[in-house]
């Protein structure tokens, strides 16, 4: 079983674009770039493992033609006030504490 750490992305809408569209564009671009980097890096010792893993994950989903790098679920949340921003930063800071990776937020793991 692989433990995957969630990540947080903050961005601002441009010209009224929907967050889902922006996230989709980012995921498409970065997944292609990362897979290409893995394939073309002769020093990548896990190349076969990673590409096989992404292929296997891609085969589980009907709308993926080859490699599945990103998860399909995401939860865009609009940061519309300083209070909401503080709440989300605190949530992200506390994630490693809640899963037992560190004793206190801000510690490295």
Coordinates of N, CA and C in Angstrom, one line a residue:
X1 N 0.8 -1.2 0.0 CA 0.0 0.0 0.0 C 0.9 1.2 0.0
X2 N 0.6 2.2 -0.9 CA 1.3 3.4 -1.0 C 0.6 4.5 -0.2
X3 N 1.4 5.3 0.5 CA 0.9 6.4 1.2 C 1.2 7.7 0.4
X4 N 0.2 8.3 -0.1 CA 0.3 9.5 -0.9 C -0.1 10.7 -0.1
X5 N 0.8 11.7 0.1 CA 0.5 12.9 0.8 C -0.3 13.8 -0.1
X6 N -1.4 14.4 0.4 CA -2.2 15.4 -0.4 C -1.4 16.7 -0.4
X7 N -1.6 17.4 -1.5 CA -1.0 18.7 -1.6 C -2.1 19.8 -1.8
X8 N -1.7 21.0 -1.6 CA -2.6 22.1 -1.7 C -2.1 23.0 -2.7
X9 N -3.0 23.5 -3.5 CA -2.7 24.4 -4.6 C -3.6 25.7 -4.4
X10 N -3.0 26.8 -4.4 CA -3.7 28.1 -4.4 C -3.5 28.8 -5.7
X11 N -4.6 29.3 -6.2 CA -4.6 30.0 -7.5 C -5.7 31.0 -7.5
X12 N -5.6 31.9 -8.5 CA -6.7 32.9 -8.6 C -7.3 32.7 -10.0
X13 N -8.6 32.9 -10.1 CA -9.3 32.7 -11.4 C -8.9 33.9 -12.3
X14 N -8.9 33.6 -13.6 CA -8.6 34.6 -14.5 C -9.7 34.7 -15.6
X15 N -10.2 35.9 -15.8 CA -11.3 36.1 -16.8 C -12.5 35.1 -16.5
X16 N -12.8 34.9 -15.3 CA -14.0 34.1 -14.9 C -13.9 32.6 -15.2
X17 N -12.7 32.1 -15.4 CA -12.6 30.7 -15.7 C -13.0 29.9 -14.4
X18 N -13.6 28.7 -14.7 CA -14.0 27.8 -13.6 C -12.8 27.2 -13.0
X19 N -12.7 27.0 -11.7 CA -11.6 26.3 -11.0 C -11.4 24.9 -11.6
X20 N -12.4 24.2 -11.9 CA -12.3 22.8 -12.5 C -11.5 22.8 -13.8
X21 N -11.7 23.9 -14.6 CA -11.0 24.0 -15.9 C -9.5 24.2 -15.6
X22 N -9.2 25.1 -14.7 CA -7.9 25.5 -14.4 C -7.1 24.3 -13.8
X23 N -7.8 23.6 -12.9 CA -7.2 22.4 -12.3 C -6.9 21.3 -13.4
X24 N -7.9 21.1 -14.2 CA -7.7 20.1 -15.3 C -6.6 20.4 -16.2
X25 N -6.4 21.7 -16.6 CA -5.3 22.1 -17.4 C -4.0 21.9 -16.7
X26 N -3.9 22.2 -15.4 CA -2.7 22.1 -14.7 C -2.3 20.6 -14.6
X27 N -3.3 19.7 -14.3 CA -3.1 18.3 -14.2 C -2.6 17.7 -15.5
X28 N -3.2 18.1 -16.6 CA -2.8 17.6 -17.9 C -1.4 18.0 -18.2
X29 N -1.1 19.2 -18.1 CA 0.3 19.7 -18.4 C 1.3 19.1 -17.5
X30 N 1.1 19.1 -16.2 CA 2.2 18.6 -15.3 C 2.3 17.1 -15.4
X31 N 1.2 16.3 -15.6 CA 1.4 14.9 -15.7 C 2.2 14.5 -16.9
X32 N 1.9 15.1 -18.0 CA 2.7 14.8 -19.2 C 4.2 15.2 -19.0
X33 N 4.4 16.4 -18.4 CA 5.8 16.8 -18.2 C 6.5 15.9 -17.2
X34 N 5.9 15.4 -16.2 CA 6.5 14.5 -15.2 C 6.8 13.1 -15.8
X35 N 5.8 12.6 -16.5 CA 6.0 11.3 -17.2 C 7.2 11.4 -18.2
X36 N 7.2 12.4 -18.9 CA 8.3 12.6 -19.9 C 9.7 12.7 -19.2
X37 N 9.7 13.5 -18.1 CA 10.9 13.6 -17.3 C 11.4 12.2 -16.8
X38 N 10.5 11.4 -16.3 CA 10.8 10.1 -15.8 C 11.4 9.2 -17.0
X39 N 10.7 9.3 -18.1 CA 11.1 8.4 -19.2 C 12.5 8.9 -19.7
X40 N 12.8 10.2 -19.8 CA 14.0 10.7 -20.4 C 15.2 10.8 -19.4
X41 N 15.0 10.5 -18.2 CA 16.1 10.7 -17.2 C 16.8 9.3 -17.0
X42 N 18.0 9.2 -17.6 CA 18.7 8.0 -17.5 C 19.1 7.6 -16.1
X43 N 19.1 8.6 -15.2 CA 19.5 8.3 -13.8 C 18.4 7.9 -12.9
X44 N 17.1 7.9 -13.4 CA 16.0 7.5 -12.6 C 15.9 6.0 -12.4
X45 N 16.3 5.6 -11.2 CA 16.4 4.2 -10.9 C 15.0 3.5 -10.8
X46 N 14.0 4.3 -10.5 CA 12.6 3.7 -10.3 C 11.8 3.8 -11.6
X47 N 12.4 4.1 -12.7 CA 11.6 4.4 -14.0 C 10.6 3.3 -14.3
X48 N 11.1 2.1 -14.3 CA 10.2 1.0 -14.7 C 9.0 0.8 -13.7
X49 N 9.4 0.9 -12.4 CA 8.3 0.8 -11.4 C 7.3 1.9 -11.5
X50 N 7.8 3.2 -11.6 CA 6.8 4.3 -11.7 C 5.9 4.2 -13.0
X51 N 6.5 4.0 -14.1 CA 5.7 3.9 -15.3 C 4.7 2.8 -15.3
X52 N 5.2 1.6 -14.8 CA 4.2 0.5 -14.7 C 3.1 0.8 -13.7
X53 N 3.4 1.5 -12.6 CA 2.4 1.9 -11.7 C 1.4 2.9 -12.3
X54 N 1.9 3.9 -13.0 CA 1.0 4.8 -13.6 C 0.1 4.2 -14.7
X55 N 0.7 3.2 -15.5 CA -0.1 2.5 -16.5 C -1.2 1.7 -15.8
X56 N -0.8 1.0 -14.7 CA -1.8 0.2 -14.0 C -3.0 1.1 -13.5
X57 N -2.6 2.2 -13.0 CA -3.7 3.1 -12.5 C -4.5 3.6 -13.6
X58 N -3.9 3.9 -14.8 CA -4.6 4.4 -15.9 C -5.6 3.4 -16.5
X59 N -5.2 2.1 -16.4 CA -6.1 1.1 -16.9 C -7.4 0.9 -16.1
X60 N -7.4 1.5 -14.9 CA -8.6 1.4 -14.0 C -9.7 2.4 -14.4
X61 N -9.4 3.3 -15.2 CA -10.3 4.4 -15.5 C -10.5 4.5 -17.0
X62 N -11.8 4.6 -17.4 CA -12.2 4.6 -18.8 C -11.7 5.8 -19.6
X63 N -11.6 7.0 -18.9 CA -11.3 8.2 -19.7 C -9.8 8.5 -19.7
X64 N -8.9 7.5 -19.3 CA -7.5 7.7 -19.3 C -7.0 6.7 -20.4
X65 N -6.2 7.2 -21.3 CA -5.7 6.4 -22.4 C -4.4 5.7 -22.1
X66 N -3.6 6.3 -21.2 CA -2.3 5.6 -20.9 C -2.0 5.8 -19.4
X67 N -1.3 6.8 -19.0 CA -0.8 7.0 -17.6 C -1.8 7.8 -16.8
X68 N -2.0 7.3 -15.6 CA -2.8 8.1 -14.6 C -1.8 8.6 -13.5
X69 N -1.6 9.9 -13.5 CA -0.6 10.4 -12.6 C -1.4 11.1 -11.4
X70 N -2.4 11.9 -11.7 CA -3.1 12.6 -10.7 C -4.4 11.9 -10.3
X71 N -4.9 12.1 -9.1 CA -6.2 11.5 -8.7 C -7.2 12.3 -9.4
X72 N -8.4 11.7 -9.6 CA -9.5 12.4 -10.3 C -10.3 13.3 -9.4
X73 N -10.3 13.0 -8.1 CA -11.1 13.9 -7.2 C -10.3 15.1 -6.7
X74 N -10.9 16.2 -6.6 CA -10.3 17.4 -6.0 C -11.5 18.2 -5.5
X75 N -11.2 19.1 -4.6 CA -12.2 19.9 -3.9 C -11.8 21.3 -3.9
X76 N -12.1 22.0 -5.0 CA -11.7 23.5 -5.0 C -12.5 24.2 -4.0
X77 N -11.9 25.0 -3.2 CA -12.5 25.9 -2.2 C -12.1 27.3 -2.5
X78 N -13.1 28.2 -2.6 CA -12.8 29.6 -2.8 C -12.3 30.2 -1.5
X79 N -11.2 30.9 -1.5 CA -10.6 31.6 -0.4 C -11.1 33.0 -0.4
X80 N -12.3 33.2 0.1 CA -13.0 34.5 -0.1 C -12.8 35.5 1.0
X81 N -12.1 35.1 2.1 CA -11.9 36.0 3.2 C -10.6 35.6 4.0
X82 N -10.1 36.5 4.7 CA -8.9 36.2 5.5 C -9.1 35.1 6.5
X83 N -10.4 35.0 7.1 CA -10.7 34.0 8.0 C -10.7 32.6 7.3
X84 N -11.2 32.5 6.1 CA -11.2 31.2 5.4 C -9.8 30.8 5.0
X85 N -9.0 31.8 4.7 CA -7.6 31.5 4.3 C -6.8 31.0 5.6
X86 N -7.0 31.6 6.7 CA -6.4 31.1 8.0 C -6.8 29.7 8.3
X87 N -8.1 29.5 8.1 CA -8.7 28.2 8.4 C -8.0 27.1 7.6
X88 N -7.9 27.4 6.3 CA -7.3 26.4 5.3 C -5.9 26.1 5.6
X89 N -5.1 27.2 5.9 CA -3.7 27.1 6.2 C -3.5 26.2 7.5
X90 N -4.3 26.5 8.5 CA -4.3 25.7 9.7 C -4.6 24.2 9.4
X91 N -5.6 24.0 8.6 CA -6.0 22.6 8.2 C -4.8 21.9 7.6
X92 N -4.1 22.5 6.6 CA -3.0 21.9 5.9 C -1.8 21.7 6.9
X93 N -1.6 22.7 7.8 CA -0.5 22.5 8.8 C -0.7 21.4 9.7
X94 N -2.0 21.1 10.0 CA -2.3 20.1 11.0 C -2.4 18.7 10.4
X95 N -2.4 18.6 9.1 CA -2.5 17.2 8.5 C -1.4 16.3 8.9
X96 N -0.2 16.7 8.9 CA 0.9 15.7 9.3 C 0.8 15.4 10.8
X97 N 0.3 16.3 11.6 CA 0.1 16.0 13.0 C -1.0 15.0 13.2
X98 N -2.1 15.1 12.5 CA -3.3 14.2 12.6 C -2.9 12.8 12.2
X99 N -2.1 12.6 11.2 CA -1.7 11.3 10.8 C -0.5 10.7 11.5
X100 N 0.0 11.5 12.4 CA 1.1 11.0 13.3 C 2.5 11.1 12.7
X101 N 2.7 11.9 11.7 CA 4.0 12.0 11.1 C 4.9 12.9 11.9
X102 N 4.3 13.9 12.6 CA 5.1 14.8 13.5 C 4.2 15.1 14.7
X103 N 4.9 15.6 15.8 CA 4.2 15.9 17.0 C 3.6 17.3 17.0
X104 N 4.2 18.2 16.2 CA 3.8 19.6 16.2 C 3.8 20.1 14.8
X105 N 2.8 20.9 14.4 CA 2.8 21.5 13.1 C 4.1 22.3 12.8
X106 N 4.6 22.2 11.6 CA 5.8 22.9 11.2 C 7.0 22.1 11.3
X107 N 6.9 20.9 12.1 CA 8.1 20.0 12.1 C 8.3 19.3 10.8
X108 N 9.5 19.0 10.4 CA 9.8 18.3 9.2 C 9.6 16.8 9.4
X109 N 9.2 16.2 8.4 CA 9.0 14.7 8.4 C 9.6 14.1 7.2

